[in-house]
PDB file of C-alpha atoms in Angstrom:
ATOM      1  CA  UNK D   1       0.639  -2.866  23.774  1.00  0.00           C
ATOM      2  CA  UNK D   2      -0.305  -6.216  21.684  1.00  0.00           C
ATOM      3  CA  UNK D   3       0.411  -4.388  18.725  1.00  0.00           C
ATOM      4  CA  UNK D   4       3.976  -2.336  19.681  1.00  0.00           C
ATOM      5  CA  UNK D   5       5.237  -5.881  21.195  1.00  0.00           C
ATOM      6  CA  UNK D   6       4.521  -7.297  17.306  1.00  0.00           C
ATOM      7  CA  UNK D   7       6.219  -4.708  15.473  1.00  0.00           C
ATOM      8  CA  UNK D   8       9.594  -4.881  17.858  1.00  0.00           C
ATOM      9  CA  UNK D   9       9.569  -8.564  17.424  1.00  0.00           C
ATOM     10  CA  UNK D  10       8.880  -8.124  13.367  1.00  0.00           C
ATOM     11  CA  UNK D  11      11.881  -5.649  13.688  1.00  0.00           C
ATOM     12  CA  UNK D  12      14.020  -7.877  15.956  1.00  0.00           C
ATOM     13  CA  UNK D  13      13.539 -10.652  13.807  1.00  0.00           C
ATOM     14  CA  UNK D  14      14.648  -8.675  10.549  1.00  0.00           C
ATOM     15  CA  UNK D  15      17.801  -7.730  12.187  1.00  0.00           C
ATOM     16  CA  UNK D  16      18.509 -10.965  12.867  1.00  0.00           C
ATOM     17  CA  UNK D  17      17.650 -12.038   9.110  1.00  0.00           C
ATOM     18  CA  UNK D  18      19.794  -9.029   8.147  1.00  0.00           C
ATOM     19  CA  UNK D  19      23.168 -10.371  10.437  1.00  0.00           C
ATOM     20  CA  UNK D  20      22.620 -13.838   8.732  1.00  0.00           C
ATOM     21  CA  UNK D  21      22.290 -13.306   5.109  1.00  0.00           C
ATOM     22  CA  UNK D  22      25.146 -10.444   5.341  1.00  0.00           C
ATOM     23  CA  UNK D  23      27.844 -11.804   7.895  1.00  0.00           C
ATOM     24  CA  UNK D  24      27.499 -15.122   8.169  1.00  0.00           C
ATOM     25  CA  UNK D  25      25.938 -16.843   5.263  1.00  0.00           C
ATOM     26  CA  UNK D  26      28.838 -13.995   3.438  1.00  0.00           C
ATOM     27  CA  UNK D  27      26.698 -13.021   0.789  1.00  0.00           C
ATOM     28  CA  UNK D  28      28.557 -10.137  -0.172  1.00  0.00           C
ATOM     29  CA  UNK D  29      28.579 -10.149  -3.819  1.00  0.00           C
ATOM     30  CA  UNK D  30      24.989 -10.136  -3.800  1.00  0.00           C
ATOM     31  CA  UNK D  31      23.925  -7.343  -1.347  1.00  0.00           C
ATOM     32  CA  UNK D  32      23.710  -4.918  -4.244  1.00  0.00           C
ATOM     33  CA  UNK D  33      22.649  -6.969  -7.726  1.00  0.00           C
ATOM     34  CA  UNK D  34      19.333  -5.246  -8.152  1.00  0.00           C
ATOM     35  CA  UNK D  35      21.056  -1.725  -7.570  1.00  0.00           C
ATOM     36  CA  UNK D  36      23.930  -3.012 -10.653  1.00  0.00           C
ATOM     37  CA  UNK D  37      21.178  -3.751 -13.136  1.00  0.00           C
ATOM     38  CA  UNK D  38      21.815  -1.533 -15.923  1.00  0.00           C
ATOM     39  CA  UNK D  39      17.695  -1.294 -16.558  1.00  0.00           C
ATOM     40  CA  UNK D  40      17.124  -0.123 -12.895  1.00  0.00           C
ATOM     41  CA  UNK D  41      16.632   3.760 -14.088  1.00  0.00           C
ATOM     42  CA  UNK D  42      14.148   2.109 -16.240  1.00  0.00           C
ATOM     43  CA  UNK D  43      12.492   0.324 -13.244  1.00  0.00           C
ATOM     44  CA  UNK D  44      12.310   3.767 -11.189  1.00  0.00           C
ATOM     45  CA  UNK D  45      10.807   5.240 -13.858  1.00  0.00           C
ATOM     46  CA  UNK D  46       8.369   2.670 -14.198  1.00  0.00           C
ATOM     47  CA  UNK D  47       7.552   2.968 -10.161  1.00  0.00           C
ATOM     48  CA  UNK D  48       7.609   6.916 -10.041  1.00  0.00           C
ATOM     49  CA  UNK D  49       4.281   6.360 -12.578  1.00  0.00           C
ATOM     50  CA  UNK D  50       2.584   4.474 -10.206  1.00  0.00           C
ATOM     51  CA  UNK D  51       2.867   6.229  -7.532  1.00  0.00           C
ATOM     52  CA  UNK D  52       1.477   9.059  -9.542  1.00  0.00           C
ATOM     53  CA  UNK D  53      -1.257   6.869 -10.730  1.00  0.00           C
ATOM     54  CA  UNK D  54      -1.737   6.295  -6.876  1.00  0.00           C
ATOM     55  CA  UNK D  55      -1.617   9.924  -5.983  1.00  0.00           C
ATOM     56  CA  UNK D  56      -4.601  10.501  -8.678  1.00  0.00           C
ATOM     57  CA  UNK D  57      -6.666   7.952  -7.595  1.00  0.00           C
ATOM     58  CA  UNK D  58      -6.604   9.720  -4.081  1.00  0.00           C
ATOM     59  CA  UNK D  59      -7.053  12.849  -5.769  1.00  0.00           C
ATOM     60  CA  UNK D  60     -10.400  11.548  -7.685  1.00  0.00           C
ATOM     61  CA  UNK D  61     -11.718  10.443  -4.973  1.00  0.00           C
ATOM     62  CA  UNK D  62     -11.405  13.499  -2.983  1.00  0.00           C
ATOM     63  CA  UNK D  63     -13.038  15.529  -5.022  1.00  0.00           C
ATOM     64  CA  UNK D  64     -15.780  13.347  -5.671  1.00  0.00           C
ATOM     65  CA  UNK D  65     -16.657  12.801  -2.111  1.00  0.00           C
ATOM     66  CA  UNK D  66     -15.877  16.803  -1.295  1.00  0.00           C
ATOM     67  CA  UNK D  67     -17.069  18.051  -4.519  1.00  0.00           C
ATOM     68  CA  UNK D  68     -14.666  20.420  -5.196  1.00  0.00           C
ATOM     69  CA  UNK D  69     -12.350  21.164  -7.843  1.00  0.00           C
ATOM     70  CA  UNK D  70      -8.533  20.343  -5.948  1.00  0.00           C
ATOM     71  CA  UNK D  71      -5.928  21.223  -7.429  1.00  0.00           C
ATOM     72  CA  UNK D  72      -4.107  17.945  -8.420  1.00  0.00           C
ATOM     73  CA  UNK D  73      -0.391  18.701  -7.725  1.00  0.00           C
ATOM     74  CA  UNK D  74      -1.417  20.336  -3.985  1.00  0.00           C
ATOM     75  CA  UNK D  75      -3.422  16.709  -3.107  1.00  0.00           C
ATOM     76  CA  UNK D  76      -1.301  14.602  -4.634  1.00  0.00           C
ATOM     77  CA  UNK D  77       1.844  15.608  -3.020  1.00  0.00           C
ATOM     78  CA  UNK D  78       0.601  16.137  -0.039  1.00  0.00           C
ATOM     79  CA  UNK D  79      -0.741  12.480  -0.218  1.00  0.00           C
ATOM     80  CA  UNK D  80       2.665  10.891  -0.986  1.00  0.00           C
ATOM     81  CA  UNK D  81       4.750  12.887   1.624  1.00  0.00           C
ATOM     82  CA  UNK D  82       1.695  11.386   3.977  1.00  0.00           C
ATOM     83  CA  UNK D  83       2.899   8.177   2.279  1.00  0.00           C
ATOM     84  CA  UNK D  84       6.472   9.165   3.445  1.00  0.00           C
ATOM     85  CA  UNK D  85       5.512   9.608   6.383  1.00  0.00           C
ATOM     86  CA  UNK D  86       3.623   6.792   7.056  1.00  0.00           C
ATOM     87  CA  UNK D  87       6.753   4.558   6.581  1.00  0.00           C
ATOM     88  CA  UNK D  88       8.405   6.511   9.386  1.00  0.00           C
ATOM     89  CA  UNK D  89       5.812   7.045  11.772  1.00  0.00           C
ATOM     90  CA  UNK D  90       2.691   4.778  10.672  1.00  0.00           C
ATOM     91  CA  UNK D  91      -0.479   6.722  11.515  1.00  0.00           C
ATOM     92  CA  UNK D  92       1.383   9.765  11.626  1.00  0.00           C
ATOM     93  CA  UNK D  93       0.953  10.766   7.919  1.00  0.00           C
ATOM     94  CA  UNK D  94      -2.847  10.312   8.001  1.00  0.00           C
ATOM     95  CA  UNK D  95      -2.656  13.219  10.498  1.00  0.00           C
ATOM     96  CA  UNK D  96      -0.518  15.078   8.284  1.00  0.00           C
ATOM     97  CA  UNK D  97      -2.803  14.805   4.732  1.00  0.00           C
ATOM     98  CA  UNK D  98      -5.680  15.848   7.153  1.00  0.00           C
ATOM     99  CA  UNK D  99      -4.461  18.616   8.469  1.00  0.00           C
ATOM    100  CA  UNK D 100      -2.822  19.626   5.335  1.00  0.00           C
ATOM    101  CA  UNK D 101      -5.594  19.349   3.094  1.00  0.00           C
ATOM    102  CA  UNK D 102      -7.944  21.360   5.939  1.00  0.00           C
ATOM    103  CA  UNK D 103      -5.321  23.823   5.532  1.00  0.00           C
ATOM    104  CA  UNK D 104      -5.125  24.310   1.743  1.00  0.00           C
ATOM    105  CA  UNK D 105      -8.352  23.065   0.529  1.00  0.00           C
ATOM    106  CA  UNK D 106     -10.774  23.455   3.605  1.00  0.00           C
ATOM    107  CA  UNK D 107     -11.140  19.719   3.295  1.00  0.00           C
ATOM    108  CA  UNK D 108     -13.471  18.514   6.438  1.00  0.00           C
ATOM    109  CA  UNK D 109     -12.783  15.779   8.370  1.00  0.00           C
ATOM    110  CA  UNK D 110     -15.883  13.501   7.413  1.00  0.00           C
ATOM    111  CA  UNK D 111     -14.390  14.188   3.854  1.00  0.00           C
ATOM    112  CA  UNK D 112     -11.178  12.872   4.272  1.00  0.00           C
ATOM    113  CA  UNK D 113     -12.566   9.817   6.407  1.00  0.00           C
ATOM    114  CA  UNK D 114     -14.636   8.973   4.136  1.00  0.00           C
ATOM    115  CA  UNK D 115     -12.034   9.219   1.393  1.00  0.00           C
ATOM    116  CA  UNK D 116      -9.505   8.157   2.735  1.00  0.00           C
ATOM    117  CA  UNK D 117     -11.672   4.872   3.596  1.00  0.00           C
ATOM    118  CA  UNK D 118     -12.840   4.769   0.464  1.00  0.00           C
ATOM    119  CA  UNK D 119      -9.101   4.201  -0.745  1.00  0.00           C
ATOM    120  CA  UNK D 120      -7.837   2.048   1.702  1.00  0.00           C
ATOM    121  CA  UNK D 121     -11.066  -0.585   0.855  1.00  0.00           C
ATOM    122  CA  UNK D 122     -10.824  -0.275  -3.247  1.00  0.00           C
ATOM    123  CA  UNK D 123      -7.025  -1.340  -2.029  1.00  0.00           C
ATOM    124  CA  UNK D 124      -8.021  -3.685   0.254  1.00  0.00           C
ATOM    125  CA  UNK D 125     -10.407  -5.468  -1.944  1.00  0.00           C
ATOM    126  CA  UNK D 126      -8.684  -5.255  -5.643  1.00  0.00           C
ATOM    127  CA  UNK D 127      -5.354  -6.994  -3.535  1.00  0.00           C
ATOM    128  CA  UNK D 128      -8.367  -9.908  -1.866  1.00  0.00           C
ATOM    129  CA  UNK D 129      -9.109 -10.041  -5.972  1.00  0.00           C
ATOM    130  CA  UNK D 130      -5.627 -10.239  -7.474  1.00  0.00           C
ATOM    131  CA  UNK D 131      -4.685 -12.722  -4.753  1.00  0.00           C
ATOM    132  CA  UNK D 132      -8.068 -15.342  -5.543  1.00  0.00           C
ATOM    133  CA  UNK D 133      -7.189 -14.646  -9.957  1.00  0.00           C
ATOM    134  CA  UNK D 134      -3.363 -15.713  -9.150  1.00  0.00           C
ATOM    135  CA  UNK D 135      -3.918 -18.147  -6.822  1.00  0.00           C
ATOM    136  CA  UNK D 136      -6.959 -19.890  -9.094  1.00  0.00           C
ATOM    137  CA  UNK D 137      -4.536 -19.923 -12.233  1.00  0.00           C
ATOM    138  CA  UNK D 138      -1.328 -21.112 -10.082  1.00  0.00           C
ATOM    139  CA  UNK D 139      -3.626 -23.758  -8.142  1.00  0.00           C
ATOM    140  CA  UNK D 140      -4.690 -24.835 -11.925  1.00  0.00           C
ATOM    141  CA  UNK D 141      -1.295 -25.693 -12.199  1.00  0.00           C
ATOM    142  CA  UNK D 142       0.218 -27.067  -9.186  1.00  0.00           C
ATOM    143  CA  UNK D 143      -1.875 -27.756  -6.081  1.00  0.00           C
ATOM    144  CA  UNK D 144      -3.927 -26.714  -3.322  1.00  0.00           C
ATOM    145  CA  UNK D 145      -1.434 -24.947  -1.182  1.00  0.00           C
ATOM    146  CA  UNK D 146      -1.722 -21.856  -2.627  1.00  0.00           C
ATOM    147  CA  UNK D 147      -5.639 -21.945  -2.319  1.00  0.00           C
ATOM    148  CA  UNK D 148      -5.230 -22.244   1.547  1.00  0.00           C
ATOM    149  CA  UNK D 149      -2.418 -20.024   2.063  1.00  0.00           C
ATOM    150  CA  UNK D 150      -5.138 -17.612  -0.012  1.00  0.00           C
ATOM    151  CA  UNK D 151      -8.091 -18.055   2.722  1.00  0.00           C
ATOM    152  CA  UNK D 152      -5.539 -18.086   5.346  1.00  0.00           C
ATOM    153  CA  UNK D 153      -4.507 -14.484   4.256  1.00  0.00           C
ATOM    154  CA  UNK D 154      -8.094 -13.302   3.485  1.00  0.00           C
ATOM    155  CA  UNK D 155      -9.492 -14.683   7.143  1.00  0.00           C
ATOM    156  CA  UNK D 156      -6.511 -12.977   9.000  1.00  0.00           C
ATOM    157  CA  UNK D 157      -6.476  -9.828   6.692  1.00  0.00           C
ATOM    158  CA  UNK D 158     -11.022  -9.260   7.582  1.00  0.00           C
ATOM    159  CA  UNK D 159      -9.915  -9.952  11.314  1.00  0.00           C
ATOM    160  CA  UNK D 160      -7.551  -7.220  11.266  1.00  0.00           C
ATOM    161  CA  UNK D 161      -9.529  -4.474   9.247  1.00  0.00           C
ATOM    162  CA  UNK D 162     -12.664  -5.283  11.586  1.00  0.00           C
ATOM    163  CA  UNK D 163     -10.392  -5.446  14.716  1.00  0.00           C
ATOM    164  CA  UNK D 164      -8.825  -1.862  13.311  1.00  0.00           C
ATOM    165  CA  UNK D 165     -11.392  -0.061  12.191  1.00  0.00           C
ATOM    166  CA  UNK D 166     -14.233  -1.172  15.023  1.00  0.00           C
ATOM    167  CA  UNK D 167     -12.332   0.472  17.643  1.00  0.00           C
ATOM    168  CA  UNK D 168     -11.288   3.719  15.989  1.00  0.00           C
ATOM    169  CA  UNK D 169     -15.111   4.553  15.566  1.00  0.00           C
ATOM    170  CA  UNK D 170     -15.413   3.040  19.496  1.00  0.00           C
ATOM    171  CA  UNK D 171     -12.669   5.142  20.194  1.00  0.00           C
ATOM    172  CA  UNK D 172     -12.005   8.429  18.319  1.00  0.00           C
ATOM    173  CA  UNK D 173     -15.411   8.999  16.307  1.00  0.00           C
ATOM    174  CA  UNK D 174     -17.860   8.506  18.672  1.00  0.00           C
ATOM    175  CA  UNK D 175     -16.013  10.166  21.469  1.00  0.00           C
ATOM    176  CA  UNK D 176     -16.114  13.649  19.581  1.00  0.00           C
ATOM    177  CA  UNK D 177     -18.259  16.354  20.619  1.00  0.00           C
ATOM    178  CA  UNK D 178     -18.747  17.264  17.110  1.00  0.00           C
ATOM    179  CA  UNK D 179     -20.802  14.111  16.145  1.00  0.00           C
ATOM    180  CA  UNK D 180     -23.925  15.588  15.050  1.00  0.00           C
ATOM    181  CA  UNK D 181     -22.339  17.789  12.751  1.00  0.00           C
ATOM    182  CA  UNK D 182     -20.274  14.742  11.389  1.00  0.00           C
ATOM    183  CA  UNK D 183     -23.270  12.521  10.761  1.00  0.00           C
ATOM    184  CA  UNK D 184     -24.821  15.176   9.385  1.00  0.00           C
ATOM    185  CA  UNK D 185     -21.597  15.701   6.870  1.00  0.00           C
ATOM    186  CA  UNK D 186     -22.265  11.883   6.318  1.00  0.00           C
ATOM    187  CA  UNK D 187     -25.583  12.185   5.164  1.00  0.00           C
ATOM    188  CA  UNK D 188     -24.473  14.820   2.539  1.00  0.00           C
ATOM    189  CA  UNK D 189     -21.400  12.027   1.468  1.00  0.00           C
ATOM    190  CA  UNK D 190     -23.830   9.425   1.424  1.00  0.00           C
ATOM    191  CA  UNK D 191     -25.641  11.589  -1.624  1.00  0.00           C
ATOM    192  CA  UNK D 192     -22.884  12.367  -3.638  1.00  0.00           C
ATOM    193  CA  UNK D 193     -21.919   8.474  -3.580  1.00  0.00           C
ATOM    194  CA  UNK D 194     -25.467   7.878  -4.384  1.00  0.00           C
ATOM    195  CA  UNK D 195     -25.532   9.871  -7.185  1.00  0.00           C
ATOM    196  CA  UNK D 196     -21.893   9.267  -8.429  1.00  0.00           C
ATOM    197  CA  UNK D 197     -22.035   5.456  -8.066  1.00  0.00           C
ATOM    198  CA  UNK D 198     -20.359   4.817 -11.107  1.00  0.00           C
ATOM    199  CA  UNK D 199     -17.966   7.004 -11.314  1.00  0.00           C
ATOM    200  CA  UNK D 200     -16.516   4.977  -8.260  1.00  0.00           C
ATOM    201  CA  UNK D 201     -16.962   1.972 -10.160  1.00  0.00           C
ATOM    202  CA  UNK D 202     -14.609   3.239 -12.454  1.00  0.00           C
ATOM    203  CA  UNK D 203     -12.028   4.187  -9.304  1.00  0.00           C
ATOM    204  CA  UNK D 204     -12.378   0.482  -8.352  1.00  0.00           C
ATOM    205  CA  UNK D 205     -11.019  -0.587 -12.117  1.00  0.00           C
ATOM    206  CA  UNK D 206      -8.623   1.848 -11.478  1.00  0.00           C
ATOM    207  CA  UNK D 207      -7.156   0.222  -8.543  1.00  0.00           C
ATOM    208  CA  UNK D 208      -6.920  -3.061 -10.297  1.00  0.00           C
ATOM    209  CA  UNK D 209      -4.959  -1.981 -13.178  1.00  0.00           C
ATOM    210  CA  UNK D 210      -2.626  -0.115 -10.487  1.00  0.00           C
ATOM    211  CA  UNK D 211      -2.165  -3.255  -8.617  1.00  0.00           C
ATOM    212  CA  UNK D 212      -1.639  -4.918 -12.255  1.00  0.00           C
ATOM    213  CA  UNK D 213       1.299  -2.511 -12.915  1.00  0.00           C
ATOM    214  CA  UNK D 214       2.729  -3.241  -9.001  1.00  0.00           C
ATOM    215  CA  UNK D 215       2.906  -6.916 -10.175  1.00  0.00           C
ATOM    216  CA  UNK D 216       4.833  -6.167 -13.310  1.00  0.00           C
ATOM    217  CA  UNK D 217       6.941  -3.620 -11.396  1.00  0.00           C
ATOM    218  CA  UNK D 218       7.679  -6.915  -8.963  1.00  0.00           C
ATOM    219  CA  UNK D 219       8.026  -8.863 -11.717  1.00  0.00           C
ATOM    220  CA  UNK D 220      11.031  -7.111 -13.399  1.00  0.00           C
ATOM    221  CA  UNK D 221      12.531  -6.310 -10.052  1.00  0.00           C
ATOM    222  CA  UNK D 222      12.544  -9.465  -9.369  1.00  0.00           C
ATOM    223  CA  UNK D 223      13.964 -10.669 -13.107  1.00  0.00           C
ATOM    224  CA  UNK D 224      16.568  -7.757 -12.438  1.00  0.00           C
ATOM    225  CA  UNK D 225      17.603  -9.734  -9.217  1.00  0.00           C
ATOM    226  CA  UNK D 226      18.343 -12.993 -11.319  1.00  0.00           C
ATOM    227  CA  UNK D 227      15.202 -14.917 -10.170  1.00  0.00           C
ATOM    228  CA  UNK D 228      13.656 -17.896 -12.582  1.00  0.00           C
ATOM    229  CA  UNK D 229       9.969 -16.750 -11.937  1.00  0.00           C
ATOM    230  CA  UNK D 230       6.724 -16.481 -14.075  1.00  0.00           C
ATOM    231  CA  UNK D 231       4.377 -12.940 -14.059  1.00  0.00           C
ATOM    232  CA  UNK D 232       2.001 -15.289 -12.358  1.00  0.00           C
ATOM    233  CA  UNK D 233       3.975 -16.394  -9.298  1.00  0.00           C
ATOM    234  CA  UNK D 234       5.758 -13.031  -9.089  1.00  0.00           C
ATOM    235  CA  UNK D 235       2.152 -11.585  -8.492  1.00  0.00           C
ATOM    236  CA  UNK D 236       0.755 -13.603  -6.315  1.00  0.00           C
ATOM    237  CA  UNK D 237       3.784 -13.642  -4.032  1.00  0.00           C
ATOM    238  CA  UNK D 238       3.177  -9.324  -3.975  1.00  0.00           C
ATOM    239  CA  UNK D 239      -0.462  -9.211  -3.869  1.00  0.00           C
ATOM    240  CA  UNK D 240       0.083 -11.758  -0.824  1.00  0.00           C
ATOM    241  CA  UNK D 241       2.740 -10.055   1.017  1.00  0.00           C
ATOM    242  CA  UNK D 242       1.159  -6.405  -0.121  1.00  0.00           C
ATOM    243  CA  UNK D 243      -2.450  -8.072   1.209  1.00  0.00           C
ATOM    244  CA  UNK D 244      -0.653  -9.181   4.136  1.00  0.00           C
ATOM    245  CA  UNK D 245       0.768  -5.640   5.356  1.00  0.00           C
ATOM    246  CA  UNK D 246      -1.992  -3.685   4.473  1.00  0.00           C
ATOM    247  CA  UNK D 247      -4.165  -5.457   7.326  1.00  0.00           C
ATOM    248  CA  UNK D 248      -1.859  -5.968   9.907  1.00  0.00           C
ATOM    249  CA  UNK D 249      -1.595  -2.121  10.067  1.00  0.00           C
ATOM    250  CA  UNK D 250       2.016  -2.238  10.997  1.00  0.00           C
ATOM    251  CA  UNK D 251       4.378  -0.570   8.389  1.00  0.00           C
ATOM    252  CA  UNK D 252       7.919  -0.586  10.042  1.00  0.00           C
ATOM    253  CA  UNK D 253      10.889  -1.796   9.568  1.00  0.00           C
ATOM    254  CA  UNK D 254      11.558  -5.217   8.031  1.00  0.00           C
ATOM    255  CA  UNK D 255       7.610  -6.317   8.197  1.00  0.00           C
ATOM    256  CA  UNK D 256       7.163  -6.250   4.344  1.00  0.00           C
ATOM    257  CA  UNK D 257      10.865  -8.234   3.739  1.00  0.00           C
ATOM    258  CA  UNK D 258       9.938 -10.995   6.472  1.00  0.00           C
ATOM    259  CA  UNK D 259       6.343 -11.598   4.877  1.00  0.00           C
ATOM    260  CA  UNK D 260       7.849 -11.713   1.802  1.00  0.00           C
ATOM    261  CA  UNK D 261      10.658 -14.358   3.210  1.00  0.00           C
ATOM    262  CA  UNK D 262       7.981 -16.586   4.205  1.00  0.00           C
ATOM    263  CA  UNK D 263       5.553 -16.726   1.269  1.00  0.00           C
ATOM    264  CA  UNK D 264       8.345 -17.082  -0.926  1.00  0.00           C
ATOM    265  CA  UNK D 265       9.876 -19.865   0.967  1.00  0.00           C
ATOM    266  CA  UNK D 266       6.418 -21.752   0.290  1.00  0.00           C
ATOM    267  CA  UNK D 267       6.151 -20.680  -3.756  1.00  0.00           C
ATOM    268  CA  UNK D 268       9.843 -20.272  -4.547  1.00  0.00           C
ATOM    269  CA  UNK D 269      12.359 -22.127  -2.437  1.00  0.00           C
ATOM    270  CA  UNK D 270      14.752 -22.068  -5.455  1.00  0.00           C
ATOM    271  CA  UNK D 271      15.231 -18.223  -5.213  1.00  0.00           C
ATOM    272  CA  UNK D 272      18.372 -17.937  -2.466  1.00  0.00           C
ATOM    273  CA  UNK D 273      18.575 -14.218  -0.773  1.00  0.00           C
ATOM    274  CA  UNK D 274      15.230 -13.385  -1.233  1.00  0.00           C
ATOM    275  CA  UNK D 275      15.416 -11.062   2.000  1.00  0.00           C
ATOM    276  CA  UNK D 276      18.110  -8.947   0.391  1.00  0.00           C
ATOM    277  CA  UNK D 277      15.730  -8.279  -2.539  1.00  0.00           C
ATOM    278  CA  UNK D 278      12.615  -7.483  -0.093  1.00  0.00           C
ATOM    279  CA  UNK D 279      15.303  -4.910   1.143  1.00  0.00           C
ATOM    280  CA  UNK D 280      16.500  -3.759  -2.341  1.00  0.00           C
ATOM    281  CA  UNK D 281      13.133  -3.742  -3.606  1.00  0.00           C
ATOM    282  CA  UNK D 282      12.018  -1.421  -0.620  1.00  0.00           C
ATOM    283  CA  UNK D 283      14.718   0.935  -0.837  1.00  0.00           C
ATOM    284  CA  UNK D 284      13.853   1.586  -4.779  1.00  0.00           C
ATOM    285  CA  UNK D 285      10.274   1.871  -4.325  1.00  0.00           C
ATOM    286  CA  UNK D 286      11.169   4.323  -1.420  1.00  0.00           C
ATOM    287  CA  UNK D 287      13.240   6.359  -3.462  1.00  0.00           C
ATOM    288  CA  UNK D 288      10.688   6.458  -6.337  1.00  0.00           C
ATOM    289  CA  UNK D 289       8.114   7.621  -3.681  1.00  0.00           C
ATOM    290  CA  UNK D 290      10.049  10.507  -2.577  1.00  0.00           C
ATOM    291  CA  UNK D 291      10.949  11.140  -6.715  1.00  0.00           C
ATOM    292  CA  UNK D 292       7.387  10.982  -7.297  1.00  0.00           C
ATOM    293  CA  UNK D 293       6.424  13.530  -4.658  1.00  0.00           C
ATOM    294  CA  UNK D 294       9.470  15.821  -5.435  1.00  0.00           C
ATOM    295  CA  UNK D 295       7.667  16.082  -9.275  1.00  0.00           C
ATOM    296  CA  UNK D 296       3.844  16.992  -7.970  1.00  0.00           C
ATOM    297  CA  UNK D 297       5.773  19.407  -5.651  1.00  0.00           C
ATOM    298  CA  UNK D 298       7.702  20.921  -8.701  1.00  0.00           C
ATOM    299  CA  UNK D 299       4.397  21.473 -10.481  1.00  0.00           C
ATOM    300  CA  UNK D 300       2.738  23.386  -7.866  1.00  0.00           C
ATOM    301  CA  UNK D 301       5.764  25.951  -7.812  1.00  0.00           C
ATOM    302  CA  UNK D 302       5.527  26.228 -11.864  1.00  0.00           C
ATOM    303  CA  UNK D 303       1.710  26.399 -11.596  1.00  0.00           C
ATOM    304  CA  UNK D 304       2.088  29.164  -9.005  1.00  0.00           C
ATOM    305  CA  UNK D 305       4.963  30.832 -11.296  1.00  0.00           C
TER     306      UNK D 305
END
């Protein structure tokens, strides 16, 4: 209840954003900059490779923890249509990569849990990382706001994940008849991670460097828009509102575009409409999402041919 009476005021509040900026603050020659730039193609290019580089990282990890060879155009696109999915229905494309990958590569649950966790933490934590190496070098230059607005985000964003997480394993793990044969799954997991420790070590540097091309791919979104901003600002204002989603566990409408409104108001007052380019910037990495997972699909019907 708590958390459907959040997301309708997030959404609420967006629409009323939306009616400002667009009717009456009449910012009509500016609702479609970023989609003018001439380097935009560039841009989508640019974001189609990370989401790739996303979809492998998933698809590393799977077959670590399941020891099998996948195939990597079946995982990865069913991993980014989960991802499309997600951003309609949030929750509802975990079900679908489950299910999906049960059905094509006789993935078991514990697997996926586990890597699926596995992910969401090595995101979790190289975003808490990014946000303390930005906000150290921007707090070298300028003050302690940033530092606090950093804890802030970092004390809400453990709340969350504990809040989260504790009660599906109160609620849909430990309610399932099936535990033995899950703990006992678990046990074999806890072996191959064991034995494969640094291979996830290199997963974790991974993630970093992917979160170090989402910056840049901010970055010249953002530059694209018209904005007078450094790499270093640009990134911490991502890895905050990115940090800042990713916790909450709410994905709809207009929550990304709001956090981003209000960090930016604190680190860039100077940039005017930055709402419009939370919605631009959306709507691009959308579209190089479904590009992205249109591609893997492609090579599974060549692979097959």
């Amino acid at each position: 209840m708590y958390k459907k009476l959040l997301s309708l005021t997030i959404q609420l509040l967006a629409i009323f954003f939306l009616l400002k900026y667009f009717i009456i603050d009449n910012t009509s020659e500016k609702k479609f900059i970023l989609f003018e730039a001439p380097q935009l193609v560039y841009l989508i290019f640019f974001l189609i490779f990370i989401k790739l580089a996303v979809g492998y990282m998933f698809f590393i990890i799977l077959n670590t923890i399941s020891n099998k060879k996948n195939d990597f155009a079946d995982v990865s696109s069913i991993f980014l249509f989960g991802g499309m999915i997600n951003q309609l229905l949030p929750g509802a494309g975990h079900a679908y990569k489950y299910y999906k990958l049960k059905s094509s590569s006789k993935i078991l649950l514990s697997q996926f849990l586990v890597s699926q966790t596995i992910f969401t933490l090595n995101s979790l934590f190289t975003l808490i990382f990014m946000a303390f190496l930005t906000g150290i070098i921007l707090v070298a230059k300028f003050n302690f706001n940033y530092l606090i607005l950093i804890f802030f985000c970092v004390v809400v964003a453990l709340f969350f994940f504990y809040k989260k997480y504790k009660n599906f394993f109160k609620k849909k793990l430990l309610n399932k008849k099936k535990l033995e044969d899950i703990l006992n799954q678990l046990k074999n997991i806890k072996d191959i991670i064991k034995t494969k420790y640094l291979k996830f070590i290199y997963i974790h540097f991974g993630f970093i460097f992917i979160v170090v091309l989402e910056c840049l791919g901010f970055f010249i979104a953002l530059k694209l828009f018209g904005a007078e901003i450094t790499i270093t600002k640009a990134s911490y204002i991502y890895v905050i509102a990115a940090l800042t989603k990713t916790v909450i566990l709410i994905n709809y409408f207009g929550v990304f575009e709001l956090i981003l409104l209000s960090i930016s108001t604190i680190i860039i007052p100077g940039v005017e409409d930055i709402l419009i380019f939370g919605i631009s910037f959306t709507a691009i990495n959308t579209l190089a999402l479904i590009f992205a997972a249109i591609a893997v699909t492609s090579m599974k019907f060549i692979k097959k041919k």
